[in-house]
């Protein structure tokens, strides 16, 4: 049995020894490569009046400059046709107006400096609140509603209103965006790309080149992290490399340096939410009305589906009888914000967690009790109409954390500590998590696989998912070995490519093990069925069986397919049953804050998380720890700042390096981090009873934010509502303390 075994990541040894190859490593194995460098706009919004590339061509080593005139197909890098690859109007600081190809990267860079561009600056909208005031919106404005909110507010004993704002987040994958394109002997374009969505990269390369998809093959070896940032954003870069390869006949490499990656590519959406909430006398949520506005940046990209997921997660784990949620996407002159682990879910959930955290003192209730008393129970449905299955798992995980983390006892210790420490306070909080698994857009919930059994009994699998460190390939190897009933060593996995498995969905929505696992299993079962029929009850070792079956002309390979059953979604009505199931979890966090500086430390975190029957426990625990820490970074450290002044730098990303953008590191890890997988959690209808794990744990970090709120509250009189900015950086915590002290 391989599924369920605690194995290291299939590339762990390669990762730690530096032998794992990433897209850009292939450059050194490729002859005559040209290097691409962008010419970036210094303006947040401007019309390109003149573009003169002639002086660039005089720079030694410059081979060609790519401009809009070179595009044989469609000059667009997206699927919404609002992202010109070579723009006439630049929409953000860093927007590439053209690309220079050089014999070396340095030559291309010098060439880019020599390109002359005249701009006519236009008024720019930078802050999200500016966009709201100016009514600068793009895309759909969906509404999720149930019941009658005015009835709910009428019946409520307490009604509160407020605004919750939260910042975005930089992906900061270790490997920046990279593509390497070449034209093969048949005139076909082959693009190696660090992409979560090879099929869409292929489609966009094809439409830019004006060729059909079968002329373009995209391969992704692996990514040094994607986190959603490589779901949509790689396409344009791949298209530039491919265009350069077609026009020069030479391989073209495009890899963004860190500064370019930070300034040119999209990030998590910041959100603004205004809300009104009604509670009964005993703290039951009666009604919620809210307007969520996301900061989409300059183009739509994935902003609409991100917004839809945000709206579908405002409820988190709580029953809200009367609810009305409006959503809008603002258009601002910033990078085009995009998918980021949780895909809007975290932003939606932060709204309700912020509401509960702020209202608990006003209701005179313990936040732990306020939260648990509002949990969904059996038979209740979400605001978008999906009945919540297994809500008792949240309650079970909650009880487990209360016990294993000795919450009652530690709260007493914390009170005693706070009573004797006027300048240092501690706080402890619990938050629950419910996250829907499947793409909201039903069609994406399909996957394919290609499994070959060779005559010697060895097995090679291909599937539609990409590996970005999350351990998908490890799980797929385990699924294949288990289904075929052979040792793991007999199975090898080949890189993801569009000529092996076509029409794939993005490796996203945490669904890739569910989808591709289903497809791999399906392919293996087809082969096994044929082999079993051939064996006709004889007990023959695998290798012999395979060899014999070959001579008997039995097909030893198969294409597998999987589609998620039982889901549907009406995107106009924002109603349906979009998710196959929900992933659940609970976290308890204890923090300590310093009253003089706002500096904070996470003392202890206890997590119970539901992954069904884990396919690969070590991988899953790694995902839970990593997701949690990434959430902690978003909520308490990482502080994206854009120049919102009227100076010449307006619209510039000011935090464009690791020296000004604080990522979580070892020193921000909780002093103690305990992760347990929820037991007896088999999920039926999913591959080997497992559940998705990739994104949900990020949202367990709400517990840290709520614990910070508790600790700030300890500086105030009881009953004071604590408002905390997001991110709750030390600076933000300091100001929150100042406010409650006043
Ligand atoms: N883990 C690592 N190490 N690196 C990543 O880039 N991306 C996350 C998550 N875990 C990511 C990761 C995101 S955004 C998603 S959607 C899932 O992995 C995607 O993979 P899965 O569907 O196989 O879970
Ligand atoms: Mo993940 S944000 O769905 O790539």
Short mmCIF file of N, CA and C in Angstrom, two decimals, residues 564-643:
data_model
loop_
_atom_site.label_atom_id
_atom_site.label_comp_id
_atom_site.label_asym_id
_atom_site.label_seq_id
_atom_site.Cartn_x
_atom_site.Cartn_y
_atom_site.Cartn_z
N UNK A 564 -15.70 15.66 -11.89
CA UNK A 564 -16.34 15.69 -10.57
C UNK A 564 -17.85 15.65 -10.77
N UNK A 565 -18.49 14.70 -10.12
CA UNK A 565 -19.95 14.57 -10.26
C UNK A 565 -20.67 15.38 -9.19
N UNK A 566 -21.91 15.71 -9.49
CA UNK A 566 -22.80 16.28 -8.48
C UNK A 566 -22.61 17.76 -8.20
N UNK A 567 -21.93 18.46 -9.09
CA UNK A 567 -21.76 19.89 -8.84
C UNK A 567 -22.42 20.71 -9.95
N UNK A 568 -22.92 21.86 -9.60
CA UNK A 568 -23.49 22.77 -10.59
C UNK A 568 -23.47 24.18 -10.02
N UNK A 569 -23.46 25.15 -10.90
CA UNK A 569 -23.33 26.54 -10.46
C UNK A 569 -23.98 27.48 -11.45
N UNK A 570 -24.85 28.33 -10.95
CA UNK A 570 -25.47 29.36 -11.78
C UNK A 570 -24.76 30.68 -11.45
N UNK A 571 -23.84 31.07 -12.32
CA UNK A 571 -22.99 32.23 -12.01
C UNK A 571 -23.78 33.53 -12.01
N UNK A 572 -24.88 33.59 -12.74
CA UNK A 572 -25.68 34.82 -12.77
C UNK A 572 -26.46 34.96 -11.46
N UNK A 573 -27.06 33.86 -11.03
CA UNK A 573 -27.85 33.91 -9.79
C UNK A 573 -26.97 33.75 -8.56
N UNK A 574 -25.72 33.34 -8.76
CA UNK A 574 -24.81 33.04 -7.65
C UNK A 574 -25.45 32.03 -6.69
N UNK A 575 -26.01 30.98 -7.28
CA UNK A 575 -26.64 29.92 -6.50
C UNK A 575 -26.26 28.58 -7.10
N UNK A 576 -26.27 27.58 -6.27
CA UNK A 576 -26.02 26.23 -6.76
C UNK A 576 -25.29 25.38 -5.75
N UNK A 577 -24.58 24.39 -6.29
CA UNK A 577 -23.83 23.44 -5.46
C UNK A 577 -22.44 23.37 -6.08
N UNK A 578 -21.68 24.48 -5.93
CA UNK A 578 -20.43 24.55 -6.68
C UNK A 578 -19.34 23.62 -6.15
N UNK A 579 -19.42 23.25 -4.88
CA UNK A 579 -18.30 22.53 -4.28
C UNK A 579 -18.61 21.05 -4.08
N UNK A 580 -17.59 20.23 -4.31
CA UNK A 580 -17.73 18.79 -4.10
C UNK A 580 -17.89 18.52 -2.60
N UNK A 581 -17.14 19.23 -1.81
CA UNK A 581 -17.20 19.06 -0.35
C UNK A 581 -16.50 20.27 0.26
N UNK A 582 -16.50 20.35 1.58
CA UNK A 582 -15.79 21.42 2.27
C UNK A 582 -14.60 20.83 3.04
N UNK A 583 -13.49 21.58 3.04
CA UNK A 583 -12.36 21.22 3.90
C UNK A 583 -12.55 22.01 5.20
N UNK A 584 -12.29 21.34 6.31
CA UNK A 584 -12.49 21.98 7.61
C UNK A 584 -11.20 22.04 8.41
N UNK A 585 -11.15 22.97 9.32
CA UNK A 585 -10.01 23.02 10.23
C UNK A 585 -10.28 23.99 11.36
N UNK A 586 -9.47 23.88 12.38
CA UNK A 586 -9.55 24.79 13.52
C UNK A 586 -8.12 25.08 13.98
N UNK A 587 -7.89 26.34 14.36
CA UNK A 587 -6.58 26.67 14.93
C UNK A 587 -6.77 27.47 16.21
N UNK A 588 -5.87 27.23 17.14
CA UNK A 588 -5.78 28.06 18.35
C UNK A 588 -4.40 28.69 18.34
N UNK A 589 -4.35 29.99 18.59
CA UNK A 589 -3.06 30.67 18.59
C UNK A 589 -2.92 31.52 19.84
N UNK A 590 -1.71 31.55 20.36
CA UNK A 590 -1.41 32.43 21.49
C UNK A 590 -0.29 33.36 21.08
N UNK A 591 -0.49 34.65 21.34
CA UNK A 591 0.54 35.63 20.97
C UNK A 591 0.92 36.48 22.18
N UNK A 592 2.03 37.17 22.02
CA UNK A 592 2.44 38.13 23.04
C UNK A 592 2.80 39.42 22.31
N UNK A 593 2.32 40.54 22.83
CA UNK A 593 2.64 41.82 22.18
C UNK A 593 3.30 42.77 23.18
N UNK A 594 4.08 43.65 22.62
CA UNK A 594 4.82 44.62 23.42
C UNK A 594 4.12 45.98 23.31
N UNK A 595 3.76 46.53 24.44
CA UNK A 595 3.00 47.77 24.45
C UNK A 595 3.77 48.99 23.99
N UNK A 596 5.07 48.95 24.04
CA UNK A 596 5.87 50.10 23.61
C UNK A 596 6.05 50.14 22.10
N UNK A 597 6.15 48.99 21.47
CA UNK A 597 6.48 48.94 20.04
C UNK A 597 5.44 48.25 19.17
N UNK A 598 4.56 47.48 19.77
CA UNK A 598 3.62 46.68 18.98
C UNK A 598 4.24 45.40 18.44
N UNK A 599 5.51 45.18 18.74
CA UNK A 599 6.16 43.95 18.28
C UNK A 599 5.40 42.74 18.83
N UNK A 600 5.28 41.72 18.00
CA UNK A 600 4.54 40.55 18.47
C UNK A 600 5.23 39.25 18.13
N UNK A 601 4.88 38.26 18.87
CA UNK A 601 5.47 36.95 18.73
C UNK A 601 4.35 35.93 18.89
N UNK A 602 4.40 34.88 18.09
CA UNK A 602 3.38 33.84 18.21
C UNK A 602 3.98 32.73 19.08
N UNK A 603 3.39 32.57 20.25
CA UNK A 603 3.98 31.65 21.22
C UNK A 603 3.63 30.20 20.93
N UNK A 604 2.40 29.99 20.55
CA UNK A 604 2.00 28.59 20.34
C UNK A 604 0.80 28.54 19.40
N UNK A 605 0.80 27.54 18.53
CA UNK A 605 -0.34 27.32 17.63
C UNK A 605 -0.68 25.84 17.65
N UNK A 606 -1.97 25.55 17.75
CA UNK A 606 -2.46 24.17 17.69
C UNK A 606 -3.49 24.08 16.58
N UNK A 607 -3.26 23.15 15.67
CA UNK A 607 -4.13 23.02 14.50
C UNK A 607 -4.70 21.62 14.44
N UNK A 608 -6.00 21.53 14.15
CA UNK A 608 -6.58 20.24 13.75
C UNK A 608 -7.19 20.49 12.39
N UNK A 609 -6.74 19.73 11.40
CA UNK A 609 -7.19 20.01 10.05
C UNK A 609 -7.69 18.73 9.38
N UNK A 610 -8.72 18.90 8.57
CA UNK A 610 -9.41 17.79 7.93
C UNK A 610 -8.92 17.59 6.50
N UNK A 611 -8.17 16.51 6.27
CA UNK A 611 -7.75 16.19 4.90
C UNK A 611 -8.37 14.87 4.45
N UNK A 612 -9.48 14.47 5.10
CA UNK A 612 -10.03 13.16 4.77
C UNK A 612 -9.04 12.09 5.17
N UNK A 613 -8.96 11.01 4.36
CA UNK A 613 -7.90 10.02 4.55
C UNK A 613 -6.71 10.52 3.76
N UNK A 614 -5.67 10.94 4.43
CA UNK A 614 -4.55 11.58 3.74
C UNK A 614 -3.92 10.65 2.70
N UNK A 615 -3.71 11.18 1.50
CA UNK A 615 -3.00 10.42 0.46
C UNK A 615 -1.53 10.30 0.83
N UNK A 616 -1.02 11.35 1.49
CA UNK A 616 0.41 11.44 1.73
C UNK A 616 0.63 12.35 2.94
N UNK A 617 0.62 11.76 4.13
CA UNK A 617 0.56 12.58 5.36
C UNK A 617 1.69 13.59 5.52
N UNK A 618 2.89 13.21 5.09
CA UNK A 618 4.01 14.14 5.27
C UNK A 618 3.81 15.37 4.38
N UNK A 619 3.37 15.11 3.15
CA UNK A 619 3.08 16.19 2.22
C UNK A 619 1.96 17.07 2.80
N UNK A 620 0.92 16.44 3.31
CA UNK A 620 -0.21 17.21 3.82
C UNK A 620 0.17 18.06 5.02
N UNK A 621 0.96 17.50 5.91
CA UNK A 621 1.37 18.29 7.08
C UNK A 621 2.24 19.46 6.62
N UNK A 622 3.09 19.21 5.63
CA UNK A 622 3.90 20.30 5.06
C UNK A 622 3.02 21.40 4.47
N UNK A 623 1.95 21.00 3.78
CA UNK A 623 1.03 21.98 3.22
C UNK A 623 0.33 22.78 4.32
N UNK A 624 -0.03 22.09 5.39
CA UNK A 624 -0.73 22.78 6.49
C UNK A 624 0.22 23.78 7.15
N UNK A 625 1.43 23.35 7.42
CA UNK A 625 2.40 24.26 8.06
C UNK A 625 2.72 25.44 7.13
N UNK A 626 3.00 25.11 5.87
CA UNK A 626 3.37 26.16 4.91
C UNK A 626 2.22 27.13 4.67
N UNK A 627 1.03 26.59 4.49
CA UNK A 627 -0.14 27.44 4.25
C UNK A 627 -0.39 28.35 5.44
N UNK A 628 -0.31 27.76 6.62
CA UNK A 628 -0.52 28.54 7.84
C UNK A 628 0.47 29.70 7.93
N UNK A 629 1.74 29.42 7.69
CA UNK A 629 2.76 30.47 7.83
C UNK A 629 2.57 31.54 6.74
N UNK A 630 2.15 31.11 5.55
CA UNK A 630 1.90 32.09 4.50
C UNK A 630 0.71 32.99 4.88
N UNK A 631 -0.27 32.40 5.53
CA UNK A 631 -1.41 33.20 6.02
C UNK A 631 -0.97 34.16 7.11
N UNK A 632 -0.13 33.67 8.00
CA UNK A 632 0.42 34.52 9.06
C UNK A 632 1.17 35.70 8.46
N UNK A 633 1.89 35.45 7.37
CA UNK A 633 2.60 36.53 6.69
C UNK A 633 1.63 37.57 6.15
N UNK A 634 0.60 37.10 5.47
CA UNK A 634 -0.39 38.01 4.88
C UNK A 634 -1.05 38.87 5.97
N UNK A 635 -1.38 38.23 7.10
CA UNK A 635 -2.19 38.91 8.10
C UNK A 635 -1.40 39.75 9.09
N UNK A 636 -0.10 39.44 9.25
CA UNK A 636 0.62 40.13 10.33
C UNK A 636 1.94 40.77 9.94
N UNK A 637 2.44 40.52 8.72
CA UNK A 637 3.78 41.03 8.39
C UNK A 637 3.87 41.75 7.06
N UNK A 638 3.31 41.12 6.03
CA UNK A 638 3.58 41.55 4.66
C UNK A 638 2.76 42.80 4.35
N UNK A 639 3.46 43.86 4.00
CA UNK A 639 2.83 45.16 3.92
C UNK A 639 3.12 45.80 2.57
N UNK A 640 2.27 45.52 1.59
CA UNK A 640 2.45 46.10 0.26
C UNK A 640 2.15 47.59 0.34
N UNK A 641 3.07 48.39 -0.13
CA UNK A 641 2.81 49.84 -0.14
C UNK A 641 2.99 50.37 -1.56
N UNK A 642 2.04 51.15 -2.00
CA UNK A 642 2.10 51.79 -3.30
C UNK A 642 2.19 53.29 -3.06
N UNK A 643 2.90 53.96 -3.91
CA UNK A 643 3.01 55.42 -3.77
C UNK A 643 1.67 56.05 -4.16
#
